[in-house]
Amino acid sequence: MDGNGMYDDLPEQEVTFRGRGNSTWNMKKKPYRFKMDKKTEVCGMKKAKSFALIANYIDCSLMRNTVALWLANYLEMPFANHCVPVKVYFNGICKGQYMLTEKTGVGSGSVDIDEEKGMLFEIDSNYDEDYKFAYDLYSHTAVQNGYNNTRTLPVMISDPDLTEIAPALGLTADEYFDTWKNDFSAMLTAVMTTPSTGSLKEYIDIESVVNFFMVNSLSSNHEMRHPKSFKLYKDSLDGVYKFGPVWDFDWAFTFDGREGAPANTPMVDNNGDCGGYTFIKALLSNEEIRTLYQQKWNAFVKDGYPELKAYMEEYATLIEPSAKENGVLWPADYSVDWRLSESSFDFRENFDKLKVWIQQRINYCNEDPNFGLYR
């Protein structure tokens, strides 16, 4: 790896590459994960063995993830990912611009908690992990008949590997999973049954909820509606659930299947995938959360937004040459009707549209009684 004068170079070494992603793996420009033999500092990020290369194939600005992760770091969300724009070559052939970032999981390079005590969950309609359960939002129980997106939440253990951790605790993987399933279900039941005037502090970290949804609302992250890539973690069974780290902003901002998504729509509404909407609305109707959200949102608009604009200009200047090259390598793609991808070749035009959209989004969230979160 050539640090290009900005970061330390890395010597040539053997690494393991694999594909990553769900729907993104089916796109033409592939996302990857690579793993080294030992923990290594890469581009200023915390030492880790594994890192991700995000393709940003459907992002003609190549900046959606970058903007969202900047805000997560500005809000000082624990374990927020960082991003470094890189050009990737395979066998001497340029594959375009990618975003280098941490692999999200339990470990020193990401969610730095004790893997024998804590747990990283993901609420995701892909429902594809080994240990998972569906939570019925109406009967308030974990159900065994599978995920139904009209009334249940798809909850999965994202990390660590229970088959490795449980034996050290004198348990089977299934026994350890049941313990955490019951604990997570209790938190969900509290959210669904506590009156809006009640407190959820016994179960969840309120500030983490506010930060998590500020990032997702500013970006109008459409993945929340399913939901997908919705991560929470807990340091130990004696602690409280913390929302984050935030992840996956390809399908957000100006894009909702194609470019031109309006800025003045709620992050989620009761249309289609109702499970995510039902849970998010119940959570964000809580008055304690709403009061803190208003305070932090006002502070961001006053002080953080000017910093964000300056950062975006600096980042755009940095990536513009490689963005245009990326656009030549990966031209506009209209081959799939639900994923109409524009090229990054007209980078400045795309960047200007993103800036206008964010200003419109802030104006909308300022005026909307629910901060643009839900209808």
mmCIF file of C-alpha atoms in Angstrom:
data_model
loop_
_atom_site.group_PDB
_atom_site.id
_atom_site.type_symbol
_atom_site.label_atom_id
_atom_site.label_comp_id
_atom_site.label_asym_id
_atom_site.label_seq_id
_atom_site.Cartn_x
_atom_site.Cartn_y
_atom_site.Cartn_z
ATOM 1 C CA MET A 1 0.000 0.000 0.000
ATOM 2 C CA ASP A 2 1.298 3.407 -1.048
ATOM 3 C CA GLY A 3 0.347 6.020 1.560
ATOM 4 C CA ASN A 4 0.802 8.777 -1.048
ATOM 5 C CA GLY A 5 2.499 11.042 1.492
ATOM 6 C CA MET A 6 -0.589 11.113 3.726
ATOM 7 C CA TYR A 7 -0.136 7.813 5.557
ATOM 8 C CA ASP A 8 2.637 5.319 6.186
ATOM 9 C CA ASP A 9 3.280 2.911 3.343
ATOM 10 C CA LEU A 10 2.705 -0.778 4.014
ATOM 11 C CA PRO A 11 5.203 -3.348 2.733
ATOM 12 C CA GLU A 12 4.109 -5.981 0.277
ATOM 13 C CA GLN A 13 2.617 -8.886 2.236
ATOM 14 C CA GLU A 14 0.251 -11.793 1.938
ATOM 15 C CA VAL A 15 -3.366 -10.999 2.766
ATOM 16 C CA THR A 16 -6.638 -12.881 2.412
ATOM 17 C CA PHE A 17 -9.336 -11.254 0.303
ATOM 18 C CA ARG A 18 -13.021 -12.132 0.258
ATOM 19 C CA GLY A 19 -16.211 -10.571 -0.996
ATOM 20 C CA ARG A 20 -18.543 -8.804 1.427
ATOM 21 C CA GLY A 21 -21.964 -7.165 1.450
ATOM 22 C CA ASN A 22 -25.472 -8.361 0.681
ATOM 23 C CA SER A 23 -27.141 -6.576 -2.249
ATOM 24 C CA THR A 24 -23.872 -4.741 -2.976
ATOM 25 C CA TRP A 25 -22.124 -8.014 -3.757
ATOM 26 C CA ASN A 26 -24.479 -8.447 -6.718
ATOM 27 C CA MET A 27 -23.402 -5.142 -8.232
ATOM 28 C CA LYS A 28 -20.745 -4.856 -10.914
ATOM 29 C CA LYS A 29 -18.148 -3.070 -8.793
ATOM 30 C CA LYS A 30 -17.487 -5.502 -5.942
ATOM 31 C CA PRO A 31 -16.914 -4.654 -2.258
ATOM 32 C CA TYR A 32 -14.222 -6.584 -0.403
ATOM 33 C CA ARG A 33 -12.773 -7.401 2.972
ATOM 34 C CA PHE A 34 -9.124 -8.182 3.522
ATOM 35 C CA LYS A 35 -7.386 -9.832 6.450
ATOM 36 C CA MET A 36 -3.727 -9.693 7.453
ATOM 37 C CA ASP A 37 -1.748 -12.157 9.522
ATOM 38 C CA LYS A 38 -1.351 -9.772 12.453
ATOM 39 C CA LYS A 39 -2.975 -6.611 13.748
ATOM 40 C CA THR A 40 -1.702 -3.659 11.733
ATOM 41 C CA GLU A 41 -2.309 0.074 11.709
ATOM 42 C CA VAL A 42 -3.644 0.974 8.268
ATOM 43 C CA CYS A 43 -4.011 4.612 7.194
ATOM 44 C CA GLY A 44 -4.075 5.891 10.751
ATOM 45 C CA MET A 45 -6.847 3.558 11.892
ATOM 46 C CA LYS A 46 -6.591 1.498 15.050
ATOM 47 C CA LYS A 47 -4.625 -1.725 14.737
ATOM 48 C CA ALA A 48 -6.722 -4.622 13.465
ATOM 49 C CA LYS A 49 -6.396 -7.679 11.274
ATOM 50 C CA SER A 50 -9.404 -7.061 9.027
ATOM 51 C CA PHE A 51 -10.532 -4.013 7.056
ATOM 52 C CA ALA A 52 -13.287 -3.347 4.519
ATOM 53 C CA LEU A 53 -13.149 -1.813 1.057
ATOM 54 C CA ILE A 54 -16.514 -0.208 0.293
ATOM 55 C CA ALA A 55 -17.204 0.108 -3.439
ATOM 56 C CA ASN A 56 -19.781 2.959 -3.331
ATOM 57 C CA TYR A 57 -21.014 1.683 -6.691
ATOM 58 C CA ILE A 58 -24.452 3.348 -6.524
ATOM 59 C CA ASP A 59 -23.045 6.565 -4.993
ATOM 60 C CA CYS A 60 -22.218 9.009 -7.780
ATOM 61 C CA SER A 61 -20.848 11.482 -5.199
ATOM 62 C CA LEU A 62 -18.667 8.826 -3.518
ATOM 63 C CA MET A 63 -19.371 10.753 -0.307
ATOM 64 C CA ARG A 64 -22.563 9.468 1.301
ATOM 65 C CA ASN A 65 -20.847 7.104 3.716
ATOM 66 C CA THR A 66 -18.170 9.699 4.329
ATOM 67 C CA VAL A 67 -20.628 12.425 5.369
ATOM 68 C CA ALA A 68 -22.570 10.090 7.665
ATOM 69 C CA LEU A 69 -19.450 8.748 9.338
ATOM 70 C CA TRP A 70 -18.099 12.277 9.792
ATOM 71 C CA LEU A 71 -21.250 13.145 11.726
ATOM 72 C CA ALA A 72 -20.947 9.970 13.824
ATOM 73 C CA ASN A 73 -17.417 10.974 14.768
ATOM 74 C CA TYR A 74 -18.451 14.597 15.365
ATOM 75 C CA LEU A 75 -21.086 13.338 17.806
ATOM 76 C CA GLU A 76 -18.349 11.254 19.461
ATOM 77 C CA MET A 77 -20.216 8.007 18.978
ATOM 78 C CA PRO A 78 -18.100 5.190 20.436
ATOM 79 C CA PHE A 79 -16.520 2.940 17.817
ATOM 80 C CA ALA A 80 -17.643 5.088 14.864
ATOM 81 C CA ASN A 81 -15.968 4.005 11.638
ATOM 82 C CA HIS A 82 -13.466 6.169 9.794
ATOM 83 C CA CYS A 83 -13.014 6.398 6.051
ATOM 84 C CA VAL A 84 -10.045 6.899 3.765
ATOM 85 C CA PRO A 85 -10.486 7.218 -0.014
ATOM 86 C CA VAL A 86 -8.209 4.786 -1.843
ATOM 87 C CA LYS A 87 -7.586 3.616 -5.384
ATOM 88 C CA VAL A 88 -7.592 -0.159 -5.661
ATOM 89 C CA TYR A 89 -5.559 -2.169 -8.144
ATOM 90 C CA PHE A 90 -5.807 -5.893 -8.830
ATOM 91 C CA ASN A 91 -2.949 -7.395 -10.832
ATOM 92 C CA GLY A 92 -1.952 -3.904 -11.908
ATOM 93 C CA ILE A 93 -5.439 -3.022 -13.178
ATOM 94 C CA CYS A 94 -7.183 -0.067 -11.546
ATOM 95 C CA LYS A 95 -10.602 -0.987 -10.151
ATOM 96 C CA GLY A 96 -11.564 2.572 -9.202
ATOM 97 C CA GLN A 97 -11.973 4.511 -6.015
ATOM 98 C CA TYR A 98 -12.987 2.702 -2.843
ATOM 99 C CA MET A 99 -13.546 3.711 0.758
ATOM 100 C CA LEU A 100 -11.221 1.984 3.195
ATOM 101 C CA THR A 101 -12.755 1.548 6.649
ATOM 102 C CA GLU A 102 -12.801 -0.684 9.707
ATOM 103 C CA LYS A 103 -14.573 -4.043 9.591
ATOM 104 C CA THR A 104 -17.470 -3.692 12.005
ATOM 105 C CA GLY A 105 -17.406 -6.312 14.732
ATOM 106 C CA VAL A 106 -16.285 -7.030 18.282
ATOM 107 C CA GLY A 107 -12.565 -6.337 18.513
ATOM 108 C CA SER A 108 -9.945 -3.697 19.192
ATOM 109 C CA GLY A 109 -10.322 -2.200 15.709
ATOM 110 C CA SER A 110 -14.076 -1.698 16.005
ATOM 111 C CA VAL A 111 -16.501 -2.420 18.866
ATOM 112 C CA ASP A 112 -13.865 -2.681 21.568
ATOM 113 C CA ILE A 113 -15.695 -4.643 24.271
ATOM 114 C CA ASP A 114 -14.892 -7.885 26.071
ATOM 115 C CA GLU A 115 -16.173 -10.619 23.741
ATOM 116 C CA GLU A 116 -16.713 -12.970 26.686
ATOM 117 C CA LYS A 117 -19.050 -10.494 28.375
ATOM 118 C CA GLY A 118 -20.590 -8.303 25.665
ATOM 119 C CA MET A 119 -22.491 -8.779 22.427
ATOM 120 C CA LEU A 120 -23.020 -6.986 19.107
ATOM 121 C CA PHE A 121 -26.516 -7.358 17.631
ATOM 122 C CA GLU A 122 -27.885 -6.450 14.227
ATOM 123 C CA ILE A 123 -31.531 -5.906 13.329
ATOM 124 C CA ASP A 124 -31.554 -6.779 9.654
ATOM 125 C CA SER A 125 -34.143 -8.179 7.262
ATOM 126 C CA ASN A 126 -31.462 -10.211 5.478
ATOM 127 C CA TYR A 127 -31.825 -12.488 8.497
ATOM 128 C CA ASP A 128 -28.781 -14.518 7.511
ATOM 129 C CA GLU A 129 -26.694 -15.095 10.651
ATOM 130 C CA ASP A 130 -26.474 -18.453 12.438
ATOM 131 C CA TYR A 131 -27.971 -17.209 15.702
ATOM 132 C CA LYS A 132 -31.119 -15.164 15.189
ATOM 133 C CA PHE A 133 -34.701 -14.770 16.331
ATOM 134 C CA ALA A 134 -37.805 -12.811 15.398
ATOM 135 C CA TYR A 135 -39.414 -10.573 17.987
ATOM 136 C CA ASP A 136 -43.176 -10.068 17.760
ATOM 137 C CA LEU A 137 -43.869 -6.357 18.229
ATOM 138 C CA TYR A 138 -47.455 -7.014 19.277
ATOM 139 C CA SER A 139 -47.280 -10.077 21.521
ATOM 140 C CA HIS A 140 -43.872 -8.919 22.885
ATOM 141 C CA THR A 141 -42.301 -12.350 22.632
ATOM 142 C CA ALA A 142 -39.530 -14.027 20.701
ATOM 143 C CA VAL A 143 -41.191 -16.259 18.124
ATOM 144 C CA GLN A 144 -39.963 -19.412 16.461
ATOM 145 C CA ASN A 145 -41.984 -19.204 13.243
ATOM 146 C CA GLY A 146 -39.557 -16.963 11.446
ATOM 147 C CA TYR A 147 -39.275 -13.346 10.428
ATOM 148 C CA ASN A 148 -42.423 -11.607 9.176
ATOM 149 C CA ASN A 149 -41.706 -8.037 8.194
ATOM 150 C CA THR A 150 -45.242 -6.841 8.891
ATOM 151 C CA ARG A 151 -45.135 -7.534 12.632
ATOM 152 C CA THR A 152 -41.718 -8.807 13.744
ATOM 153 C CA LEU A 153 -38.168 -7.549 14.077
ATOM 154 C CA PRO A 154 -35.360 -9.747 12.675
ATOM 155 C CA VAL A 155 -32.691 -9.827 15.399
ATOM 156 C CA MET A 156 -29.310 -11.474 14.841
ATOM 157 C CA ILE A 157 -26.107 -12.011 16.795
ATOM 158 C CA SER A 158 -23.512 -10.226 14.673
ATOM 159 C CA ASP A 159 -20.435 -10.888 16.817
ATOM 160 C CA PRO A 160 -18.733 -12.705 18.530
ATOM 161 C CA ASP A 161 -18.931 -16.348 17.442
ATOM 162 C CA LEU A 162 -21.019 -18.074 20.122
ATOM 163 C CA THR A 163 -19.550 -21.487 19.324
ATOM 164 C CA GLU A 164 -16.150 -20.126 20.381
ATOM 165 C CA ILE A 165 -17.240 -18.057 23.390
ATOM 166 C CA ALA A 166 -19.871 -20.223 25.098
ATOM 167 C CA PRO A 167 -17.667 -23.248 26.003
ATOM 168 C CA ALA A 168 -15.267 -20.988 27.909
ATOM 169 C CA LEU A 169 -18.262 -19.909 30.000
ATOM 170 C CA GLY A 170 -19.356 -23.477 30.665
ATOM 171 C CA LEU A 171 -22.357 -23.206 28.342
ATOM 172 C CA THR A 172 -23.446 -24.498 24.983
ATOM 173 C CA ALA A 173 -23.818 -21.967 22.197
ATOM 174 C CA ASP A 174 -27.607 -22.444 22.267
ATOM 175 C CA GLU A 175 -27.767 -21.829 26.012
ATOM 176 C CA TYR A 176 -25.726 -18.653 25.730
ATOM 177 C CA PHE A 177 -27.834 -17.499 22.812
ATOM 178 C CA ASP A 178 -31.042 -18.028 24.811
ATOM 179 C CA THR A 179 -29.674 -15.878 27.632
ATOM 180 C CA TRP A 180 -28.976 -12.987 25.283
ATOM 181 C CA LYS A 181 -32.212 -13.493 23.350
ATOM 182 C CA ASN A 182 -34.191 -13.101 26.555
ATOM 183 C CA ASP A 183 -32.187 -10.041 27.548
ATOM 184 C CA PHE A 184 -32.601 -8.344 24.170
ATOM 185 C CA SER A 185 -36.308 -9.199 24.131
ATOM 186 C CA ALA A 186 -36.738 -7.536 27.522
ATOM 187 C CA MET A 187 -35.267 -4.334 26.098
ATOM 188 C CA LEU A 188 -37.576 -4.464 23.079
ATOM 189 C CA THR A 189 -40.586 -5.079 25.306
ATOM 190 C CA ALA A 190 -39.671 -2.055 27.407
ATOM 191 C CA VAL A 191 -39.538 0.115 24.281
ATOM 192 C CA MET A 192 -42.887 -1.174 23.031
ATOM 193 C CA THR A 193 -44.765 -0.970 26.355
ATOM 194 C CA THR A 194 -43.314 1.995 28.251
ATOM 195 C CA PRO A 195 -45.545 5.096 27.982
ATOM 196 C CA SER A 196 -44.011 8.002 26.067
ATOM 197 C CA THR A 197 -43.677 9.889 29.362
ATOM 198 C CA GLY A 198 -41.762 7.024 30.994
ATOM 199 C CA SER A 199 -38.017 6.408 31.105
ATOM 200 C CA LEU A 200 -36.039 3.808 29.173
ATOM 201 C CA LYS A 201 -32.712 4.488 30.881
ATOM 202 C CA GLU A 202 -32.790 1.160 32.679
ATOM 203 C CA TYR A 203 -32.529 -0.578 29.306
ATOM 204 C CA ILE A 204 -30.849 1.706 26.800
ATOM 205 C CA ASP A 205 -28.297 4.493 26.632
ATOM 206 C CA ILE A 206 -30.446 7.477 25.653
ATOM 207 C CA GLU A 207 -27.661 9.557 24.132
ATOM 208 C CA SER A 208 -26.597 6.694 21.886
ATOM 209 C CA VAL A 209 -30.179 6.495 20.569
ATOM 210 C CA VAL A 210 -30.193 10.212 19.800
ATOM 211 C CA ASN A 211 -26.810 10.141 18.072
ATOM 212 C CA PHE A 212 -27.700 7.022 16.084
ATOM 213 C CA PHE A 213 -30.889 8.511 14.690
ATOM 214 C CA MET A 214 -29.439 11.969 14.093
ATOM 215 C CA VAL A 215 -26.988 10.386 11.668
ATOM 216 C CA ASN A 216 -29.658 8.247 10.033
ATOM 217 C CA SER A 217 -32.202 11.064 9.816
ATOM 218 C CA LEU A 218 -29.813 13.655 8.383
ATOM 219 C CA SER A 219 -28.911 11.137 5.686
ATOM 220 C CA SER A 220 -32.529 9.946 5.317
ATOM 221 C CA ASN A 221 -31.118 6.443 5.472
ATOM 222 C CA HIS A 222 -33.710 4.358 3.666
ATOM 223 C CA GLU A 223 -32.204 1.124 5.037
ATOM 224 C CA MET A 224 -33.908 1.863 8.363
ATOM 225 C CA ARG A 225 -37.308 1.194 6.843
ATOM 226 C CA HIS A 226 -36.637 -2.532 6.324
ATOM 227 C CA PRO A 227 -34.710 -2.383 8.745
ATOM 228 C CA LYS A 228 -31.163 -3.230 7.660
ATOM 229 C CA SER A 229 -27.704 -2.570 9.097
ATOM 230 C CA PHE A 230 -29.240 -1.533 12.428
ATOM 231 C CA LYS A 231 -26.566 -2.322 15.037
ATOM 232 C CA LEU A 232 -26.652 -2.288 18.840
ATOM 233 C CA TYR A 233 -24.214 -3.567 21.412
ATOM 234 C CA LYS A 234 -23.992 -4.200 25.139
ATOM 235 C CA ASP A 235 -20.824 -4.319 27.222
ATOM 236 C CA SER A 236 -22.239 -6.996 29.532
ATOM 237 C CA LEU A 237 -25.526 -8.424 30.681
ATOM 238 C CA ASP A 238 -25.408 -5.997 33.603
ATOM 239 C CA GLY A 239 -25.158 -2.946 31.319
ATOM 240 C CA VAL A 240 -27.545 -1.126 28.998
ATOM 241 C CA TYR A 241 -27.915 -1.362 25.225
ATOM 242 C CA LYS A 242 -26.094 1.230 23.138
ATOM 243 C CA PHE A 243 -27.113 2.015 19.583
ATOM 244 C CA GLY A 244 -24.426 1.842 16.930
ATOM 245 C CA PRO A 245 -22.053 1.818 15.325
ATOM 246 C CA VAL A 246 -23.868 3.369 12.364
ATOM 247 C CA TRP A 247 -23.330 1.623 9.046
ATOM 248 C CA ASP A 248 -24.278 1.575 5.352
ATOM 249 C CA PHE A 249 -25.357 4.831 3.702
ATOM 250 C CA ASP A 250 -25.297 3.879 0.018
ATOM 251 C CA TRP A 251 -29.082 3.889 -0.131
ATOM 252 C CA ALA A 252 -29.504 7.314 1.449
ATOM 253 C CA PHE A 253 -29.247 11.061 0.837
ATOM 254 C CA THR A 254 -30.034 11.761 -2.826
ATOM 255 C CA PHE A 255 -30.538 8.076 -3.738
ATOM 256 C CA ASP A 256 -33.621 5.912 -3.295
ATOM 257 C CA GLY A 257 -33.300 3.369 -6.076
ATOM 258 C CA ARG A 258 -32.219 6.176 -8.359
ATOM 259 C CA GLU A 259 -30.858 9.690 -7.968
ATOM 260 C CA GLY A 260 -33.255 12.515 -7.170
ATOM 261 C CA ALA A 261 -34.725 11.320 -3.856
ATOM 262 C CA PRO A 262 -36.528 14.245 -2.171
ATOM 263 C CA ALA A 263 -35.062 15.725 1.001
ATOM 264 C CA ASN A 264 -38.443 16.420 2.608
ATOM 265 C CA THR A 265 -39.612 12.900 3.429
ATOM 266 C CA PRO A 266 -39.448 11.038 6.762
ATOM 267 C CA MET A 267 -36.673 8.535 7.322
ATOM 268 C CA VAL A 268 -39.325 5.812 7.796
ATOM 269 C CA ASP A 269 -43.045 5.654 7.217
ATOM 270 C CA ASN A 270 -45.725 2.993 7.559
ATOM 271 C CA ASN A 271 -45.402 1.735 4.028
ATOM 272 C CA GLY A 272 -44.284 -1.797 3.244
ATOM 273 C CA ASP A 273 -41.775 -2.975 5.833
ATOM 274 C CA CYS A 274 -43.789 -2.140 8.923
ATOM 275 C CA GLY A 275 -41.688 -3.854 11.580
ATOM 276 C CA GLY A 276 -38.893 -1.313 11.425
ATOM 277 C CA TYR A 277 -41.335 1.576 11.353
ATOM 278 C CA THR A 278 -43.335 0.281 14.325
ATOM 279 C CA PHE A 279 -40.272 -0.162 16.521
ATOM 280 C CA ILE A 280 -38.602 3.124 15.520
ATOM 281 C CA LYS A 281 -41.762 5.155 16.035
ATOM 282 C CA ALA A 282 -42.335 3.622 19.478
ATOM 283 C CA LEU A 283 -38.751 4.353 20.489
ATOM 284 C CA LEU A 284 -38.603 7.894 19.159
ATOM 285 C CA SER A 285 -41.970 8.886 20.597
ATOM 286 C CA ASN A 286 -40.399 8.783 24.051
ATOM 287 C CA GLU A 287 -40.378 12.313 25.481
ATOM 288 C CA GLU A 288 -37.022 11.898 27.216
ATOM 289 C CA ILE A 289 -35.404 10.944 23.916
ATOM 290 C CA ARG A 290 -37.184 13.697 21.990
ATOM 291 C CA THR A 291 -36.052 16.396 24.435
ATOM 292 C CA LEU A 292 -32.405 15.381 24.157
ATOM 293 C CA TYR A 293 -32.741 14.977 20.392
ATOM 294 C CA GLN A 294 -33.964 18.562 20.029
ATOM 295 C CA GLN A 295 -31.058 19.870 22.102
ATOM 296 C CA LYS A 296 -28.406 17.961 20.194
ATOM 297 C CA TRP A 297 -29.961 18.714 16.816
ATOM 298 C CA ASN A 298 -30.020 22.458 17.524
ATOM 299 C CA ALA A 299 -26.378 22.331 18.620
ATOM 300 C CA PHE A 300 -25.367 20.478 15.455
ATOM 301 C CA VAL A 301 -27.153 22.914 13.138
ATOM 302 C CA LYS A 302 -25.510 25.876 14.890
ATOM 303 C CA ASP A 303 -21.964 24.579 15.333
ATOM 304 C CA GLY A 304 -21.533 21.249 13.562
ATOM 305 C CA TYR A 305 -23.064 22.001 10.191
ATOM 306 C CA PRO A 306 -20.527 24.723 9.314
ATOM 307 C CA GLU A 307 -17.754 22.261 10.167
ATOM 308 C CA LEU A 308 -19.395 19.578 8.030
ATOM 309 C CA LYS A 309 -19.569 21.917 5.036
ATOM 310 C CA ALA A 310 -15.887 22.770 5.368
ATOM 311 C CA TYR A 311 -14.976 19.086 5.644
ATOM 312 C CA MET A 312 -17.008 18.212 2.564
ATOM 313 C CA GLU A 313 -15.253 20.852 0.477
ATOM 314 C CA GLU A 314 -11.854 19.580 1.588
ATOM 315 C CA TYR A 315 -12.768 15.958 0.929
ATOM 316 C CA ALA A 316 -14.254 16.773 -2.483
ATOM 317 C CA THR A 317 -11.061 18.515 -3.568
ATOM 318 C CA LEU A 318 -9.077 15.475 -2.452
ATOM 319 C CA ILE A 319 -11.097 12.860 -4.348
ATOM 320 C CA GLU A 320 -12.167 14.740 -7.490
ATOM 321 C CA PRO A 321 -9.424 13.406 -9.813
ATOM 322 C CA SER A 322 -9.973 9.779 -8.794
ATOM 323 C CA ALA A 323 -13.764 10.255 -8.803
ATOM 324 C CA LYS A 324 -13.667 11.215 -12.473
ATOM 325 C CA GLU A 325 -11.443 8.246 -13.241
ATOM 326 C CA ASN A 326 -13.829 6.009 -11.293
ATOM 327 C CA GLY A 327 -16.664 7.322 -13.462
ATOM 328 C CA VAL A 328 -14.843 6.230 -16.612
ATOM 329 C CA LEU A 329 -14.280 2.750 -15.190
ATOM 330 C CA TRP A 330 -17.848 2.433 -13.908
ATOM 331 C CA PRO A 331 -20.240 4.336 -16.203
ATOM 332 C CA ALA A 332 -23.940 4.875 -15.519
ATOM 333 C CA ASP A 333 -25.784 1.576 -15.121
ATOM 334 C CA TYR A 334 -29.468 1.283 -15.990
ATOM 335 C CA SER A 335 -29.455 -2.497 -16.294
ATOM 336 C CA VAL A 336 -31.573 -3.171 -13.202
ATOM 337 C CA ASP A 337 -34.748 -1.159 -12.779
ATOM 338 C CA TRP A 338 -34.545 -0.902 -8.969
ATOM 339 C CA ARG A 339 -30.909 0.221 -8.974
ATOM 340 C CA LEU A 340 -30.330 2.965 -11.495
ATOM 341 C CA SER A 341 -26.719 3.939 -10.860
ATOM 342 C CA GLU A 342 -25.244 7.213 -12.123
ATOM 343 C CA SER A 343 -21.564 7.686 -12.917
ATOM 344 C CA SER A 344 -19.164 9.623 -10.667
ATOM 345 C CA PHE A 345 -17.562 11.198 -13.761
ATOM 346 C CA ASP A 346 -19.539 14.439 -13.357
ATOM 347 C CA PHE A 347 -18.274 14.684 -9.823
ATOM 348 C CA ARG A 348 -18.647 18.422 -9.213
ATOM 349 C CA GLU A 349 -22.226 18.404 -10.421
ATOM 350 C CA ASN A 350 -22.995 15.405 -8.208
ATOM 351 C CA PHE A 351 -21.271 17.044 -5.243
ATOM 352 C CA ASP A 352 -23.211 20.270 -5.683
ATOM 353 C CA LYS A 353 -26.479 18.342 -5.727
ATOM 354 C CA LEU A 354 -25.478 16.592 -2.501
ATOM 355 C CA LYS A 355 -24.722 19.904 -0.804
ATOM 356 C CA VAL A 356 -28.071 21.365 -1.840
ATOM 357 C CA TRP A 357 -29.868 18.227 -0.704
ATOM 358 C CA ILE A 358 -28.269 18.336 2.764
ATOM 359 C CA GLN A 359 -29.283 21.975 3.218
ATOM 360 C CA GLN A 360 -32.841 21.119 2.179
ATOM 361 C CA ARG A 361 -32.808 18.155 4.543
ATOM 362 C CA ILE A 362 -31.740 20.313 7.469
ATOM 363 C CA ASN A 363 -34.468 22.837 6.661
ATOM 364 C CA TYR A 364 -37.053 20.051 6.565
ATOM 365 C CA CYS A 365 -35.881 18.458 9.830
ATOM 366 C CA ASN A 366 -35.912 21.878 11.510
ATOM 367 C CA GLU A 367 -39.599 22.305 10.693
ATOM 368 C CA ASP A 368 -40.892 18.736 10.937
ATOM 369 C CA PRO A 369 -42.510 17.946 14.328
ATOM 370 C CA ASN A 370 -40.748 14.558 14.356
ATOM 371 C CA PHE A 371 -37.331 15.824 13.163
ATOM 372 C CA GLY A 372 -37.710 13.995 9.847
ATOM 373 C CA LEU A 373 -37.553 10.639 11.635
ATOM 374 C CA TYR A 374 -41.023 9.215 11.072
ATOM 375 C CA ARG A 375 -44.508 10.172 10.031
#
